[in-house]
């Protein structure tokens, strides 16, 4: 992506390597000792020496909004979506190694969670517009009104790192049904939160065309894999993972999954998308995971799979990220052998 800084490896100091249980035990210990957030922060994730305000979250798991709906968690796992060849990525990795430019656009771009304090996703609304029934849905009510399920999906970033995540949520097709699109709607556009006062990256990075926006063809949006995530690891989404709602499209690169979605529009014409508008020669509209289409600046033939902090493994990239049987009919022209530098 245009301004995403690529790092040579998953660089983490020994002092930052900690398991979720070690982290939680440490938190319990610190709380029992009556130590405040400063004491805790000196002990967690190696972020100790920086000056931080008293209101900063203590760690990447402290950023679940207090008023996020909790009913239905943990949701039953849907056995149709397995990832047999990989372990589940440690929750701390998933919530501490992020891309979310609304929060941060300089320094360690992946360390998003310390910048989330001012953001209050609840209460929030999702508006529906364009070629559909115009509506405003309260997001908490929406989440409470659906049957939540858990799906284990591979997640592949265009930067060639990957994780395996148990998402909680519901099929995008259910949301689209509720929006009542007209028959002539062929595309759907997703628009993300626009609150510069709560989002430091959005406030300061004027060179981005805020708010973040993405789009899908209707047949893609209605594919059974397309998922609206409201949570992960059996709890509501932490802010840095896209609270209150995000899309998860496991056969596409991660940037096709907008986080903190607040508006949906249906259209007859293909919508513009955030990264495509910034770098059309690097980020196409489809952006399906395909080892045969290199990014103009790096190969997509393999990826760094992240499991626990400090641990990564080089793995071959799978066609459509391992979801070939679900989506191959959508893309009859997808190259199945090395195709050279093309953008799709
Ligand atoms: N959505 C918004 N609103 N803003 C963003 O910066 N980044 C995208 C995508 N959705 C992004 C976004 C990119 S590049 C990726 S890889 C994924 O979110 C990262 O999701 P994660 O941080 O939960 O792993």
PDB file of N, CA, C and O and ligand atoms in Angstrom, residues 1 4 94 97-102 155-159 161 163 167 192-193 210 212 232 240-242 246 253-260 275, ligand 1:
ATOM      1  N   UNK A   1       0.811  -1.176   0.000  1.00  0.00           N
ATOM      2  CA  UNK A   1       0.000   0.000   0.000  1.00  0.00           C
ATOM      3  C   UNK A   1       0.864   1.252   0.000  1.00  0.00           C
ATOM      4  O   UNK A   1       2.000   1.185   0.397  1.00  0.00           O
ATOM      5  N   UNK A   4       2.132   2.208   3.536  1.00  0.00           N
ATOM      6  CA  UNK A   4       2.378   1.161   4.519  1.00  0.00           C
ATOM      7  C   UNK A   4       3.851   0.825   4.463  1.00  0.00           C
ATOM      8  O   UNK A   4       4.387   0.539   3.405  1.00  0.00           O
ATOM      9  N   UNK A  94      -2.966 -10.726  17.010  1.00  0.00           N
ATOM     10  CA  UNK A  94      -4.049 -10.194  16.181  1.00  0.00           C
ATOM     11  C   UNK A  94      -4.469  -8.794  16.625  1.00  0.00           C
ATOM     12  O   UNK A  94      -4.887  -7.979  15.807  1.00  0.00           O
ATOM     13  N   UNK A  97      -0.850  -6.103  16.239  1.00  0.00           N
ATOM     14  CA  UNK A  97      -0.138  -5.915  14.967  1.00  0.00           C
ATOM     15  C   UNK A  97      -1.215  -5.608  13.938  1.00  0.00           C
ATOM     16  O   UNK A  97      -1.862  -6.506  13.411  1.00  0.00           O
ATOM     17  N   UNK A  98      -1.494  -4.318  13.712  1.00  0.00           N
ATOM     18  CA  UNK A  98      -2.678  -3.931  12.936  1.00  0.00           C
ATOM     19  C   UNK A  98      -2.353  -2.919  11.847  1.00  0.00           C
ATOM     20  O   UNK A  98      -1.309  -2.277  11.885  1.00  0.00           O
ATOM     21  N   UNK A  99      -3.281  -2.789  10.934  1.00  0.00           N
ATOM     22  CA  UNK A  99      -3.277  -1.685   9.972  1.00  0.00           C
ATOM     23  C   UNK A  99      -4.575  -0.917  10.174  1.00  0.00           C
ATOM     24  O   UNK A  99      -5.659  -1.486   9.989  1.00  0.00           O
ATOM     25  N   UNK A 100      -4.484   0.332  10.561  1.00  0.00           N
ATOM     26  CA  UNK A 100      -5.697   1.136  10.778  1.00  0.00           C
ATOM     27  C   UNK A 100      -5.260   2.602  10.766  1.00  0.00           C
ATOM     28  O   UNK A 100      -4.944   3.198  11.789  1.00  0.00           O
ATOM     29  N   UNK A 101      -5.250   3.160   9.562  1.00  0.00           N
ATOM     30  CA  UNK A 101      -4.647   4.476   9.356  1.00  0.00           C
ATOM     31  C   UNK A 101      -5.453   5.620   9.949  1.00  0.00           C
ATOM     32  O   UNK A 101      -4.926   6.710  10.116  1.00  0.00           O
ATOM     33  N   UNK A 102      -6.698   5.360  10.311  1.00  0.00           N
ATOM     34  CA  UNK A 102      -7.460   6.406  10.988  1.00  0.00           C
ATOM     35  C   UNK A 102      -6.826   6.748  12.341  1.00  0.00           C
ATOM     36  O   UNK A 102      -7.026   7.824  12.886  1.00  0.00           O
ATOM     37  N   UNK A 155      -6.325 -15.135   7.237  1.00  0.00           N
ATOM     38  CA  UNK A 155      -6.356 -13.701   6.917  1.00  0.00           C
ATOM     39  C   UNK A 155      -5.018 -13.358   6.283  1.00  0.00           C
ATOM     40  O   UNK A 155      -3.971 -13.619   6.860  1.00  0.00           O
ATOM     41  N   UNK A 156      -5.030 -12.789   5.104  1.00  0.00           N
ATOM     42  CA  UNK A 156      -3.795 -12.527   4.352  1.00  0.00           C
ATOM     43  C   UNK A 156      -3.727 -11.051   4.002  1.00  0.00           C
ATOM     44  O   UNK A 156      -4.595 -10.526   3.290  1.00  0.00           O
ATOM     45  N   UNK A 157      -2.701 -10.373   4.512  1.00  0.00           N
ATOM     46  CA  UNK A 157      -2.493  -8.963   4.169  1.00  0.00           C
ATOM     47  C   UNK A 157      -1.698  -8.888   2.866  1.00  0.00           C
ATOM     48  O   UNK A 157      -0.848  -9.737   2.591  1.00  0.00           O
ATOM     49  N   UNK A 158      -1.927  -7.845   2.094  1.00  0.00           N
ATOM     50  CA  UNK A 158      -1.195  -7.655   0.843  1.00  0.00           C
ATOM     51  C   UNK A 158       0.300  -7.496   1.094  1.00  0.00           C
ATOM     52  O   UNK A 158       1.126  -7.733   0.215  1.00  0.00           O
ATOM     53  N   UNK A 159       0.662  -7.112   2.328  1.00  0.00           N
ATOM     54  CA  UNK A 159       2.087  -6.966   2.688  1.00  0.00           C
ATOM     55  C   UNK A 159       2.762  -8.310   2.910  1.00  0.00           C
ATOM     56  O   UNK A 159       3.907  -8.344   3.360  1.00  0.00           O
ATOM     57  N   UNK A 161       2.014 -10.843   5.038  1.00  0.00           N
ATOM     58  CA  UNK A 161       1.950 -11.523   6.332  1.00  0.00           C
ATOM     59  C   UNK A 161       0.540 -12.084   6.495  1.00  0.00           C
ATOM     60  O   UNK A 161      -0.409 -11.613   5.853  1.00  0.00           O
ATOM     61  N   UNK A 163      -2.351 -14.357   9.273  1.00  0.00           N
ATOM     62  CA  UNK A 163      -2.732 -14.850  10.597  1.00  0.00           C
ATOM     63  C   UNK A 163      -3.959 -15.746  10.425  1.00  0.00           C
ATOM     64  O   UNK A 163      -4.575 -15.764   9.355  1.00  0.00           O
ATOM     65  N   UNK A 167     -13.222 -15.374  14.042  1.00  0.00           N
ATOM     66  CA  UNK A 167     -14.071 -14.181  14.024  1.00  0.00           C
ATOM     67  C   UNK A 167     -15.452 -14.535  14.552  1.00  0.00           C
ATOM     68  O   UNK A 167     -15.948 -15.637  14.319  1.00  0.00           O
ATOM     69  N   UNK A 192     -16.412   4.019   5.883  1.00  0.00           N
ATOM     70  CA  UNK A 192     -15.996   3.833   7.282  1.00  0.00           C
ATOM     71  C   UNK A 192     -16.155   5.120   8.082  1.00  0.00           C
ATOM     72  O   UNK A 192     -16.467   6.173   7.548  1.00  0.00           O
ATOM     73  N   UNK A 193     -15.892   4.965   9.348  1.00  0.00           N
ATOM     74  CA  UNK A 193     -16.093   6.043  10.313  1.00  0.00           C
ATOM     75  C   UNK A 193     -15.329   7.321   9.921  1.00  0.00           C
ATOM     76  O   UNK A 193     -14.225   7.256   9.396  1.00  0.00           O
ATOM     77  N   UNK A 210     -10.129  10.571   3.222  1.00  0.00           N
ATOM     78  CA  UNK A 210     -11.049  10.069   4.249  1.00  0.00           C
ATOM     79  C   UNK A 210     -12.493  10.354   3.911  1.00  0.00           C
ATOM     80  O   UNK A 210     -12.760  11.362   3.287  1.00  0.00           O
ATOM     81  N   UNK A 212     -12.248   6.107   4.875  1.00  0.00           N
ATOM     82  CA  UNK A 212     -11.857   4.892   4.158  1.00  0.00           C
ATOM     83  C   UNK A 212     -13.086   4.300   3.476  1.00  0.00           C
ATOM     84  O   UNK A 212     -14.183   4.318   4.041  1.00  0.00           O
ATOM     85  N   UNK A 232     -13.949 -11.084  17.909  1.00  0.00           N
ATOM     86  CA  UNK A 232     -12.942 -12.117  17.656  1.00  0.00           C
ATOM     87  C   UNK A 232     -12.534 -12.778  18.974  1.00  0.00           C
ATOM     88  O   UNK A 232     -12.731 -12.206  20.047  1.00  0.00           O
ATOM     89  N   UNK A 240      -9.069  -1.431  17.777  1.00  0.00           N
ATOM     90  CA  UNK A 240      -8.078  -1.475  16.694  1.00  0.00           C
ATOM     91  C   UNK A 240      -8.372  -2.566  15.666  1.00  0.00           C
ATOM     92  O   UNK A 240      -7.811  -2.575  14.579  1.00  0.00           O
ATOM     93  N   UNK A 241      -9.265  -3.496  15.994  1.00  0.00           N
ATOM     94  CA  UNK A 241      -9.644  -4.535  15.036  1.00  0.00           C
ATOM     95  C   UNK A 241     -10.911  -4.176  14.268  1.00  0.00           C
ATOM     96  O   UNK A 241     -11.417  -5.004  13.501  1.00  0.00           O
ATOM     97  N   UNK A 242     -11.451  -2.966  14.480  1.00  0.00           N
ATOM     98  CA  UNK A 242     -12.531  -2.519  13.595  1.00  0.00           C
ATOM     99  C   UNK A 242     -13.876  -2.336  14.235  1.00  0.00           C
ATOM    100  O   UNK A 242     -14.884  -2.298  13.533  1.00  0.00           O
ATOM    101  N   UNK A 246     -16.810  -4.766  11.031  1.00  0.00           N
ATOM    102  CA  UNK A 246     -15.860  -4.766   9.924  1.00  0.00           C
ATOM    103  C   UNK A 246     -16.228  -5.903   8.976  1.00  0.00           C
ATOM    104  O   UNK A 246     -16.939  -6.838   9.365  1.00  0.00           O
ATOM    105  N   UNK A 253      -7.213  -9.784  -0.208  1.00  0.00           N
ATOM    106  CA  UNK A 253      -6.241  -9.146   0.672  1.00  0.00           C
ATOM    107  C   UNK A 253      -6.971  -8.319   1.730  1.00  0.00           C
ATOM    108  O   UNK A 253      -8.076  -7.808   1.501  1.00  0.00           O
ATOM    109  N   UNK A 254      -6.319  -8.212   2.890  1.00  0.00           N
ATOM    110  CA  UNK A 254      -6.963  -7.606   4.057  1.00  0.00           C
ATOM    111  C   UNK A 254      -7.529  -6.226   3.829  1.00  0.00           C
ATOM    112  O   UNK A 254      -8.523  -5.853   4.440  1.00  0.00           O
ATOM    113  N   UNK A 255      -6.918  -5.426   2.941  1.00  0.00           N
ATOM    114  CA  UNK A 255      -7.397  -4.048   2.786  1.00  0.00           C
ATOM    115  C   UNK A 255      -8.765  -3.967   2.124  1.00  0.00           C
ATOM    116  O   UNK A 255      -9.419  -2.926   2.177  1.00  0.00           O
ATOM    117  N   UNK A 256      -9.226  -5.102   1.516  1.00  0.00           N
ATOM    118  CA  UNK A 256     -10.585  -5.111   0.957  1.00  0.00           C
ATOM    119  C   UNK A 256     -11.636  -5.227   2.067  1.00  0.00           C
ATOM    120  O   UNK A 256     -12.832  -5.115   1.800  1.00  0.00           O
ATOM    121  N   UNK A 257     -11.185  -5.498   3.296  1.00  0.00           N
ATOM    122  CA  UNK A 257     -12.104  -5.629   4.435  1.00  0.00           C
ATOM    123  C   UNK A 257     -12.123  -4.352   5.264  1.00  0.00           C
ATOM    124  O   UNK A 257     -11.302  -4.174   6.171  1.00  0.00           O
ATOM    125  N   UNK A 258     -13.054  -3.431   4.977  1.00  0.00           N
ATOM    126  CA  UNK A 258     -13.071  -2.170   5.716  1.00  0.00           C
ATOM    127  C   UNK A 258     -13.440  -2.374   7.182  1.00  0.00           C
ATOM    128  O   UNK A 258     -14.281  -3.199   7.517  1.00  0.00           O
ATOM    129  N   UNK A 259     -12.784  -1.584   8.050  1.00  0.00           N
ATOM    130  CA  UNK A 259     -13.053  -1.653   9.484  1.00  0.00           C
ATOM    131  C   UNK A 259     -13.879  -0.433   9.893  1.00  0.00           C
ATOM    132  O   UNK A 259     -13.789   0.624   9.272  1.00  0.00           O
ATOM    133  N   UNK A 260     -14.644  -0.589  10.968  1.00  0.00           N
ATOM    134  CA  UNK A 260     -15.481   0.503  11.487  1.00  0.00           C
ATOM    135  C   UNK A 260     -16.396   1.053  10.386  1.00  0.00           C
ATOM    136  O   UNK A 260     -16.436   2.253  10.109  1.00  0.00           O
ATOM    137  N   UNK A 275      -7.560   2.527  -1.590  1.00  0.00           N
ATOM    138  CA  UNK A 275      -6.181   2.303  -2.024  1.00  0.00           C
ATOM    139  C   UNK A 275      -6.041   2.380  -3.529  1.00  0.00           C
ATOM    140  O   UNK A 275      -5.009   2.800  -4.050  1.00  0.00           O
TER     141      UNK A 275
HETATM  142  N1  LIG B   1     -10.195  -0.290   7.377  1.00  0.00           N
HETATM  143  C1  LIG B   1     -10.067   0.997   7.735  1.00  0.00           C
HETATM  144  N2  LIG B   1     -11.175   1.699   8.017  1.00  0.00           N
HETATM  145  N3  LIG B   1      -8.850   1.617   7.797  1.00  0.00           N
HETATM  146  C2  LIG B   1      -7.697   0.936   7.490  1.00  0.00           C
HETATM  147  O1  LIG B   1      -6.594   1.529   7.562  1.00  0.00           O
HETATM  148  N4  LIG B   1      -6.701  -1.163   6.765  1.00  0.00           N
HETATM  149  C3  LIG B   1      -6.931  -2.365   5.967  1.00  0.00           C
HETATM  150  C4  LIG B   1      -8.116  -3.180   6.492  1.00  0.00           C
HETATM  151  N5  LIG B   1      -9.241  -2.322   6.754  1.00  0.00           N
HETATM  152  C5  LIG B   1      -7.801  -0.429   7.099  1.00  0.00           C
HETATM  153  C6  LIG B   1      -9.093  -1.016   7.085  1.00  0.00           C
HETATM  154  C7  LIG B   1      -5.751  -3.226   5.907  1.00  0.00           C
HETATM  155  S1  LIG B   1      -4.470  -2.691   4.930  1.00  0.00           S
HETATM  156  C8  LIG B   1      -5.695  -4.431   6.546  1.00  0.00           C
HETATM  157  S2  LIG B   1      -4.406  -5.523   6.299  1.00  0.00           S
HETATM  158  C9  LIG B   1      -6.717  -4.828   7.529  1.00  0.00           C
HETATM  159  O2  LIG B   1      -7.733  -3.834   7.704  1.00  0.00           O
HETATM  160  C10 LIG B   1      -6.029  -5.044   8.869  1.00  0.00           C
HETATM  161  O3  LIG B   1      -6.934  -5.547   9.818  1.00  0.00           O
HETATM  162  P1  LIG B   1      -6.368  -5.909  11.262  1.00  0.00           P
HETATM  163  O4  LIG B   1      -5.589  -4.742  11.741  1.00  0.00           O
HETATM  164  O5  LIG B   1      -7.554  -6.206  12.136  1.00  0.00           O
HETATM  165  O6  LIG B   1      -5.481  -7.127  11.073  1.00  0.00           O
END
